Amino acid sequence: MPKITYKSAEEIELIRESSLLVSKTHAEVAKVIKEGVSTAYLNKIAEEFIRDHKAVPAFLNYNGFPYTLCISLNDQVVHGFPSEYILKDGDIVSVDCGVIKNKYFGDSAYTFTIGNIAEETQKLLDVTKECLALGIEKAVVGSRIGDIGFAVQEHAEKNGFGVVRELVGHGVGRALHEKPEVPNYGKRGSGIKLEEGMVLAIEPMINAGRAGVKFWDDGWTVSTIDQKPSAHFEHTVAIKKGKADVLSTFEYVEEVLNKK
Ligand code: MG
Ligand code: MG
């Protein structure tokens, strides 16, 4: 297994640049996402935007993944394919995006809503985003990797939701998926110590119902076993003393959504 790579301040700035481009790509998606639009169109908008900014879509061709975005609808957890599916009222849409610029990766995911969604589904989205914030609070020097997972799991389960175990967060740098793994479950004080120079993608995947997932025979799509909805929010963060440095942001996407 490759070891954890620790990043210099200069490298962290390059990862920030890539992460902010991902965040701006989410804002481009936000401008066009609505009832009646295909998810393939969202993928096209994102790919053009990334290439216009002299970067490369990181997921496209990654282990053979065929698209720029992972678009996961409703009961799909992650790694869904963009398609001719037309978005409809009540859908939730996880849009996961990565880019490579100056040889460094950025990775972030946001779950969008279409029209009016069920109250319980809105609660799932709110709690999942809170889980991400609670995980990020623990992404500081002196914590251990299990502190992040514990914080995410405790909040999700307190609200009656299931925490996906089969997929986890990860280190980010010159590769999309580096060591260490960042599970969304765990024991307080367990796992490796977090140190300055580590850059992690923290990405709670939280299910409205049971935690269990199934893997589709397209080789990629993951969905919930009980077919209840699943939500996904992700930031790329640098470990710091006192407070994590969040390299991606939801500010751009939410600025667009709040104007709609
Ligand atoms: Mg991602
Ligand atoms: Mg990720």
PDB file of C-alpha atoms in Angstrom, residues 17-251:
ATOM      1  CA  GLU A  17      -7.152  25.822  -7.000  1.00  0.00           C
ATOM      2  CA  SER A  18      -8.438  22.473  -8.282  1.00  0.00           C
ATOM      3  CA  SER A  19     -11.007  22.211  -5.489  1.00  0.00           C
ATOM      4  CA  LEU A  20     -12.338  25.718  -6.180  1.00  0.00           C
ATOM      5  CA  LEU A  21     -12.686  24.851  -9.851  1.00  0.00           C
ATOM      6  CA  VAL A  22     -14.796  21.856  -8.796  1.00  0.00           C
ATOM      7  CA  SER A  23     -16.863  24.200  -6.603  1.00  0.00           C
ATOM      8  CA  LYS A  24     -17.397  26.569  -9.542  1.00  0.00           C
ATOM      9  CA  THR A  25     -18.372  23.614 -11.725  1.00  0.00           C
ATOM     10  CA  HIS A  26     -21.081  22.773  -9.189  1.00  0.00           C
ATOM     11  CA  ALA A  27     -22.319  26.364  -9.538  1.00  0.00           C
ATOM     12  CA  GLU A  28     -22.517  25.920 -13.342  1.00  0.00           C
ATOM     13  CA  VAL A  29     -24.581  22.785 -12.785  1.00  0.00           C
ATOM     14  CA  ALA A  30     -26.773  24.730 -10.344  1.00  0.00           C
ATOM     15  CA  LYS A  31     -27.556  27.302 -13.064  1.00  0.00           C
ATOM     16  CA  VAL A  32     -29.139  24.714 -15.365  1.00  0.00           C
ATOM     17  CA  ILE A  33     -30.387  21.917 -13.110  1.00  0.00           C
ATOM     18  CA  LYS A  34     -34.195  21.757 -13.024  1.00  0.00           C
ATOM     19  CA  GLU A  35     -37.188  19.617 -13.839  1.00  0.00           C
ATOM     20  CA  GLY A  36     -37.136  18.598 -17.528  1.00  0.00           C
ATOM     21  CA  VAL A  37     -33.343  18.589 -17.981  1.00  0.00           C
ATOM     22  CA  SER A  38     -31.402  15.380 -18.668  1.00  0.00           C
ATOM     23  CA  THR A  39     -28.536  14.376 -16.415  1.00  0.00           C
ATOM     24  CA  ALA A  40     -26.379  13.926 -19.558  1.00  0.00           C
ATOM     25  CA  TYR A  41     -26.788  17.673 -20.156  1.00  0.00           C
ATOM     26  CA  LEU A  42     -25.401  18.432 -16.687  1.00  0.00           C
ATOM     27  CA  ASN A  43     -22.394  16.271 -17.527  1.00  0.00           C
ATOM     28  CA  LYS A  44     -21.846  18.161 -20.796  1.00  0.00           C
ATOM     29  CA  ILE A  45     -22.008  21.574 -19.074  1.00  0.00           C
ATOM     30  CA  ALA A  46     -19.518  20.417 -16.435  1.00  0.00           C
ATOM     31  CA  GLU A  47     -17.036  18.942 -18.900  1.00  0.00           C
ATOM     32  CA  GLU A  48     -17.039  22.075 -21.076  1.00  0.00           C
ATOM     33  CA  PHE A  49     -16.603  24.346 -18.051  1.00  0.00           C
ATOM     34  CA  ILE A  50     -13.663  22.332 -16.697  1.00  0.00           C
ATOM     35  CA  ARG A  51     -11.911  22.213 -20.081  1.00  0.00           C
ATOM     36  CA  ASP A  52     -12.538  25.955 -20.613  1.00  0.00           C
ATOM     37  CA  HIS A  53     -10.536  26.465 -17.409  1.00  0.00           C
ATOM     38  CA  LYS A  54      -7.545  24.516 -18.692  1.00  0.00           C
ATOM     39  CA  ALA A  55      -8.204  21.565 -16.452  1.00  0.00           C
ATOM     40  CA  VAL A  56      -9.100  17.923 -17.007  1.00  0.00           C
ATOM     41  CA  PRO A  57     -12.169  16.117 -15.636  1.00  0.00           C
ATOM     42  CA  ALA A  58     -10.655  13.753 -13.069  1.00  0.00           C
ATOM     43  CA  PHE A  59     -13.328  11.078 -13.121  1.00  0.00           C
ATOM     44  CA  LEU A  60     -13.467  10.693 -16.915  1.00  0.00           C
ATOM     45  CA  ASN A  61     -11.583   7.475 -17.747  1.00  0.00           C
ATOM     46  CA  TYR A  62     -10.626   6.942 -14.076  1.00  0.00           C
ATOM     47  CA  ASN A  63     -10.488   3.133 -13.890  1.00  0.00           C
ATOM     48  CA  GLY A  64     -12.670   3.295 -16.993  1.00  0.00           C
ATOM     49  CA  PHE A  65     -15.415   5.541 -15.564  1.00  0.00           C
ATOM     50  CA  PRO A  66     -17.027   6.993 -18.711  1.00  0.00           C
ATOM     51  CA  TYR A  67     -18.171  10.491 -17.611  1.00  0.00           C
ATOM     52  CA  THR A  68     -17.041  13.795 -16.097  1.00  0.00           C
ATOM     53  CA  LEU A  69     -19.626  13.697 -13.307  1.00  0.00           C
ATOM     54  CA  CYS A  70     -20.945  10.949 -11.104  1.00  0.00           C
ATOM     55  CA  ILE A  71     -24.681  11.654 -11.022  1.00  0.00           C
ATOM     56  CA  SER A  72     -26.560   9.576  -8.483  1.00  0.00           C
ATOM     57  CA  LEU A  73     -30.347   9.933  -8.286  1.00  0.00           C
ATOM     58  CA  ASN A  74     -32.604   9.264  -5.314  1.00  0.00           C
ATOM     59  CA  ASP A  75     -31.782   5.740  -4.068  1.00  0.00           C
ATOM     60  CA  GLN A  76     -28.429   5.778  -5.875  1.00  0.00           C
ATOM     61  CA  VAL A  77     -25.639   6.430  -3.387  1.00  0.00           C
ATOM     62  CA  VAL A  78     -22.639   7.278  -5.579  1.00  0.00           C
ATOM     63  CA  HIS A  79     -20.963   6.583  -8.954  1.00  0.00           C
ATOM     64  CA  GLY A  80     -24.172   6.829 -11.014  1.00  0.00           C
ATOM     65  CA  PHE A  81     -23.940   7.504 -14.756  1.00  0.00           C
ATOM     66  CA  PRO A  82     -25.264  10.652 -16.424  1.00  0.00           C
ATOM     67  CA  SER A  83     -27.971   9.564 -18.867  1.00  0.00           C
ATOM     68  CA  GLU A  84     -30.978  10.631 -20.913  1.00  0.00           C
ATOM     69  CA  TYR A  85     -33.055  10.422 -17.714  1.00  0.00           C
ATOM     70  CA  ILE A  86     -35.133  13.594 -17.419  1.00  0.00           C
ATOM     71  CA  LEU A  87     -35.154  15.144 -13.953  1.00  0.00           C
ATOM     72  CA  LYS A  88     -38.560  15.355 -12.337  1.00  0.00           C
ATOM     73  CA  ASP A  89     -40.210  17.037  -9.378  1.00  0.00           C
ATOM     74  CA  GLY A  90     -39.167  15.422  -6.104  1.00  0.00           C
ATOM     75  CA  ASP A  91     -35.832  13.991  -7.313  1.00  0.00           C
ATOM     76  CA  ILE A  92     -32.601  14.406  -5.387  1.00  0.00           C
ATOM     77  CA  VAL A  93     -29.404  14.419  -7.420  1.00  0.00           C
ATOM     78  CA  SER A  94     -25.916  13.846  -6.030  1.00  0.00           C
ATOM     79  CA  VAL A  95     -23.364  15.480  -8.322  1.00  0.00           C
ATOM     80  CA  ASP A  96     -19.804  14.378  -7.573  1.00  0.00           C
ATOM     81  CA  CYS A  97     -17.038  16.146  -9.488  1.00  0.00           C
ATOM     82  CA  GLY A  98     -13.259  16.023  -9.617  1.00  0.00           C
ATOM     83  CA  VAL A  99     -10.695  17.924 -11.649  1.00  0.00           C
ATOM     84  CA  ILE A 100      -6.974  17.758 -12.307  1.00  0.00           C
ATOM     85  CA  LYS A 101      -5.146  21.039 -12.763  1.00  0.00           C
ATOM     86  CA  ASN A 102      -1.371  21.550 -12.505  1.00  0.00           C
ATOM     87  CA  LYS A 103      -1.151  17.804 -11.716  1.00  0.00           C
ATOM     88  CA  TYR A 104      -3.231  18.160  -8.507  1.00  0.00           C
ATOM     89  CA  PHE A 105      -6.736  16.896  -7.869  1.00  0.00           C
ATOM     90  CA  GLY A 106      -9.778  18.464  -6.235  1.00  0.00           C
ATOM     91  CA  ASP A 107     -12.897  16.502  -5.268  1.00  0.00           C
ATOM     92  CA  SER A 108     -16.297  17.648  -3.995  1.00  0.00           C
ATOM     93  CA  ALA A 109     -19.911  16.484  -4.095  1.00  0.00           C
ATOM     94  CA  TYR A 110     -23.240  18.255  -3.619  1.00  0.00           C
ATOM     95  CA  THR A 111     -26.765  16.852  -3.525  1.00  0.00           C
ATOM     96  CA  PHE A 112     -29.309  18.993  -5.396  1.00  0.00           C
ATOM     97  CA  THR A 113     -33.099  18.949  -5.093  1.00  0.00           C
ATOM     98  CA  ILE A 114     -35.622  19.205  -7.924  1.00  0.00           C
ATOM     99  CA  GLY A 115     -38.886  21.023  -7.140  1.00  0.00           C
ATOM    100  CA  ASN A 116     -40.630  19.891  -3.992  1.00  0.00           C
ATOM    101  CA  ILE A 117     -39.051  16.996  -2.171  1.00  0.00           C
ATOM    102  CA  ALA A 118     -40.484  14.947   0.677  1.00  0.00           C
ATOM    103  CA  GLU A 119     -39.985  16.431   4.163  1.00  0.00           C
ATOM    104  CA  GLU A 120     -38.090  13.348   5.317  1.00  0.00           C
ATOM    105  CA  THR A 121     -35.776  13.600   2.294  1.00  0.00           C
ATOM    106  CA  GLN A 122     -35.030  17.254   3.080  1.00  0.00           C
ATOM    107  CA  LYS A 123     -34.139  16.176   6.615  1.00  0.00           C
ATOM    108  CA  LEU A 124     -31.772  13.559   5.163  1.00  0.00           C
ATOM    109  CA  LEU A 125     -30.025  16.252   3.110  1.00  0.00           C
ATOM    110  CA  ASP A 126     -29.781  18.635   6.063  1.00  0.00           C
ATOM    111  CA  VAL A 127     -28.408  15.954   8.371  1.00  0.00           C
ATOM    112  CA  THR A 128     -25.890  14.724   5.779  1.00  0.00           C
ATOM    113  CA  LYS A 129     -24.557  18.248   5.314  1.00  0.00           C
ATOM    114  CA  GLU A 130     -24.366  18.623   9.105  1.00  0.00           C
ATOM    115  CA  CYS A 131     -22.458  15.312   9.245  1.00  0.00           C
ATOM    116  CA  LEU A 132     -19.920  16.758   6.806  1.00  0.00           C
ATOM    117  CA  ALA A 133     -19.509  19.888   8.949  1.00  0.00           C
ATOM    118  CA  LEU A 134     -19.100  17.783  12.119  1.00  0.00           C
ATOM    119  CA  GLY A 135     -16.514  15.590  10.386  1.00  0.00           C
ATOM    120  CA  ILE A 136     -14.602  18.672   9.223  1.00  0.00           C
ATOM    121  CA  GLU A 137     -14.578  19.993  12.826  1.00  0.00           C
ATOM    122  CA  LYS A 138     -12.532  16.924  13.730  1.00  0.00           C
ATOM    123  CA  ALA A 139     -10.124  17.308  10.802  1.00  0.00           C
ATOM    124  CA  VAL A 140      -7.456  19.007  12.902  1.00  0.00           C
ATOM    125  CA  VAL A 141      -4.009  18.207  14.236  1.00  0.00           C
ATOM    126  CA  GLY A 142      -4.350  16.017  17.307  1.00  0.00           C
ATOM    127  CA  SER A 143      -7.467  14.171  16.167  1.00  0.00           C
ATOM    128  CA  ARG A 144      -7.420  10.654  14.790  1.00  0.00           C
ATOM    129  CA  ILE A 145      -9.131   9.413  11.669  1.00  0.00           C
ATOM    130  CA  GLY A 146     -11.715   7.599  13.826  1.00  0.00           C
ATOM    131  CA  ASP A 147     -12.785  10.913  15.368  1.00  0.00           C
ATOM    132  CA  ILE A 148     -14.053  12.051  11.966  1.00  0.00           C
ATOM    133  CA  GLY A 149     -15.979   8.824  11.404  1.00  0.00           C
ATOM    134  CA  PHE A 150     -17.372   8.851  14.926  1.00  0.00           C
ATOM    135  CA  ALA A 151     -18.694  12.408  14.538  1.00  0.00           C
ATOM    136  CA  VAL A 152     -20.374  11.598  11.215  1.00  0.00           C
ATOM    137  CA  GLN A 153     -21.842   8.288  12.376  1.00  0.00           C
ATOM    138  CA  GLU A 154     -23.139   9.585  15.686  1.00  0.00           C
ATOM    139  CA  HIS A 155     -25.059  12.445  14.067  1.00  0.00           C
ATOM    140  CA  ALA A 156     -26.489  10.314  11.245  1.00  0.00           C
ATOM    141  CA  GLU A 157     -27.628   7.489  13.510  1.00  0.00           C
ATOM    142  CA  LYS A 158     -29.022   9.858  16.155  1.00  0.00           C
ATOM    143  CA  ASN A 159     -31.361  11.031  13.397  1.00  0.00           C
ATOM    144  CA  GLY A 160     -32.347   7.490  12.447  1.00  0.00           C
ATOM    145  CA  PHE A 161     -30.313   7.314   9.228  1.00  0.00           C
ATOM    146  CA  GLY A 162     -27.955   4.621   7.915  1.00  0.00           C
ATOM    147  CA  VAL A 163     -24.229   5.194   7.328  1.00  0.00           C
ATOM    148  CA  VAL A 164     -22.769   3.568   4.218  1.00  0.00           C
ATOM    149  CA  ARG A 165     -19.775   1.390   5.147  1.00  0.00           C
ATOM    150  CA  GLU A 166     -18.622   0.102   1.757  1.00  0.00           C
ATOM    151  CA  LEU A 167     -17.425   3.476   0.437  1.00  0.00           C
ATOM    152  CA  VAL A 168     -15.241   5.958   2.269  1.00  0.00           C
ATOM    153  CA  GLY A 169     -13.421   9.274   1.983  1.00  0.00           C
ATOM    154  CA  HIS A 170      -9.731   9.410   1.097  1.00  0.00           C
ATOM    155  CA  GLY A 171      -6.535  11.404   0.817  1.00  0.00           C
ATOM    156  CA  VAL A 172      -6.276  13.777  -2.162  1.00  0.00           C
ATOM    157  CA  GLY A 173      -3.188  15.110  -3.902  1.00  0.00           C
ATOM    158  CA  ARG A 174      -1.404  14.043  -7.058  1.00  0.00           C
ATOM    159  CA  ALA A 175      -3.795  11.094  -7.111  1.00  0.00           C
ATOM    160  CA  LEU A 176      -7.582  11.166  -6.757  1.00  0.00           C
ATOM    161  CA  HIS A 177      -7.644   8.468  -4.106  1.00  0.00           C
ATOM    162  CA  GLU A 178      -4.681   8.429  -1.739  1.00  0.00           C
ATOM    163  CA  LYS A 179      -4.134   6.991   1.688  1.00  0.00           C
ATOM    164  CA  PRO A 180      -5.592   7.204   4.275  1.00  0.00           C
ATOM    165  CA  GLU A 181      -9.134   5.955   3.952  1.00  0.00           C
ATOM    166  CA  VAL A 182     -11.617   8.210   5.762  1.00  0.00           C
ATOM    167  CA  PRO A 183     -14.588   6.097   6.887  1.00  0.00           C
ATOM    168  CA  ASN A 184     -17.880   7.722   7.856  1.00  0.00           C
ATOM    169  CA  TYR A 185     -18.063   5.484  10.913  1.00  0.00           C
ATOM    170  CA  GLY A 186     -15.604   4.700  13.636  1.00  0.00           C
ATOM    171  CA  LYS A 187     -14.494   4.830  17.217  1.00  0.00           C
ATOM    172  CA  ARG A 188     -13.333   7.978  18.945  1.00  0.00           C
ATOM    173  CA  GLY A 189      -9.559   8.090  19.332  1.00  0.00           C
ATOM    174  CA  SER A 190      -8.959   5.216  16.875  1.00  0.00           C
ATOM    175  CA  GLY A 191      -6.910   5.112  13.685  1.00  0.00           C
ATOM    176  CA  ILE A 192      -3.988   7.178  12.507  1.00  0.00           C
ATOM    177  CA  LYS A 193      -3.186  10.606  13.921  1.00  0.00           C
ATOM    178  CA  LEU A 194      -4.025  13.602  11.763  1.00  0.00           C
ATOM    179  CA  GLU A 195      -1.077  15.809  10.968  1.00  0.00           C
ATOM    180  CA  GLU A 196      -0.402  19.039   9.146  1.00  0.00           C
ATOM    181  CA  GLY A 197       0.172  18.399   5.436  1.00  0.00           C
ATOM    182  CA  MET A 198      -2.566  15.782   5.136  1.00  0.00           C
ATOM    183  CA  VAL A 199      -5.329  16.607   2.656  1.00  0.00           C
ATOM    184  CA  LEU A 200      -8.507  14.571   2.953  1.00  0.00           C
ATOM    185  CA  ALA A 201     -11.782  14.244   1.055  1.00  0.00           C
ATOM    186  CA  ILE A 202     -14.453  13.881   3.718  1.00  0.00           C
ATOM    187  CA  GLU A 203     -17.647  12.580   2.160  1.00  0.00           C
ATOM    188  CA  PRO A 204     -20.549  11.268   4.234  1.00  0.00           C
ATOM    189  CA  MET A 205     -22.887   8.999   2.257  1.00  0.00           C
ATOM    190  CA  ILE A 206     -26.018   8.740   4.390  1.00  0.00           C
ATOM    191  CA  ASN A 207     -29.120   6.647   3.692  1.00  0.00           C
ATOM    192  CA  ALA A 208     -32.661   7.520   4.739  1.00  0.00           C
ATOM    193  CA  GLY A 209     -33.210   3.884   5.704  1.00  0.00           C
ATOM    194  CA  ARG A 210     -30.862   0.965   6.149  1.00  0.00           C
ATOM    195  CA  ALA A 211     -27.107   1.302   5.709  1.00  0.00           C
ATOM    196  CA  GLY A 212     -26.859  -1.552   3.186  1.00  0.00           C
ATOM    197  CA  VAL A 213     -25.983  -0.933  -0.453  1.00  0.00           C
ATOM    198  CA  LYS A 214     -25.869  -2.956  -3.658  1.00  0.00           C
ATOM    199  CA  PHE A 215     -23.411  -2.716  -6.536  1.00  0.00           C
ATOM    200  CA  TRP A 216     -24.910  -2.654 -10.024  1.00  0.00           C
ATOM    201  CA  ASP A 217     -23.641  -4.824 -12.840  1.00  0.00           C
ATOM    202  CA  ASP A 218     -22.719  -1.688 -14.839  1.00  0.00           C
ATOM    203  CA  GLY A 219     -19.609  -1.951 -12.647  1.00  0.00           C
ATOM    204  CA  TRP A 220     -20.132   1.466 -11.026  1.00  0.00           C
ATOM    205  CA  THR A 221     -23.538   2.501  -9.726  1.00  0.00           C
ATOM    206  CA  VAL A 222     -24.149   1.924  -6.016  1.00  0.00           C
ATOM    207  CA  SER A 223     -27.697   2.141  -4.625  1.00  0.00           C
ATOM    208  CA  THR A 224     -29.483   1.487  -1.352  1.00  0.00           C
ATOM    209  CA  ILE A 225     -30.726  -2.031  -0.672  1.00  0.00           C
ATOM    210  CA  ASP A 226     -34.088  -0.781   0.592  1.00  0.00           C
ATOM    211  CA  GLN A 227     -34.479   1.709  -2.304  1.00  0.00           C
ATOM    212  CA  LYS A 228     -34.839   4.629   0.084  1.00  0.00           C
ATOM    213  CA  PRO A 229     -32.990   7.844  -0.809  1.00  0.00           C
ATOM    214  CA  SER A 230     -29.334   8.490  -0.100  1.00  0.00           C
ATOM    215  CA  ALA A 231     -27.472  11.816   0.204  1.00  0.00           C
ATOM    216  CA  HIS A 232     -23.831  12.744  -0.357  1.00  0.00           C
ATOM    217  CA  PHE A 233     -21.867  15.899   0.428  1.00  0.00           C
ATOM    218  CA  GLU A 234     -18.076  16.119   0.118  1.00  0.00           C
ATOM    219  CA  HIS A 235     -15.309  18.636   0.699  1.00  0.00           C
ATOM    220  CA  THR A 236     -11.555  18.446   0.192  1.00  0.00           C
ATOM    221  CA  VAL A 237      -9.887  19.726   3.385  1.00  0.00           C
ATOM    222  CA  ALA A 238      -6.347  20.341   4.628  1.00  0.00           C
ATOM    223  CA  ILE A 239      -5.556  19.329   8.203  1.00  0.00           C
ATOM    224  CA  LYS A 240      -4.478  22.301  10.314  1.00  0.00           C
ATOM    225  CA  LYS A 241      -3.979  23.125  13.964  1.00  0.00           C
ATOM    226  CA  GLY A 242      -7.196  24.348  15.560  1.00  0.00           C
ATOM    227  CA  LYS A 243      -9.407  24.466  12.447  1.00  0.00           C
ATOM    228  CA  ALA A 244      -9.378  22.618   9.133  1.00  0.00           C
ATOM    229  CA  ASP A 245      -8.720  24.568   5.948  1.00  0.00           C
ATOM    230  CA  VAL A 246     -11.649  23.666   3.683  1.00  0.00           C
ATOM    231  CA  LEU A 247     -10.277  23.829   0.132  1.00  0.00           C
ATOM    232  CA  SER A 248     -13.569  23.370  -1.736  1.00  0.00           C
ATOM    233  CA  THR A 249     -16.669  25.448  -0.960  1.00  0.00           C
ATOM    234  CA  PHE A 250     -20.453  25.338  -1.363  1.00  0.00           C
ATOM    235  CA  GLU A 251     -20.598  29.153  -1.477  1.00  0.00           C
TER     236      GLU A 251
END
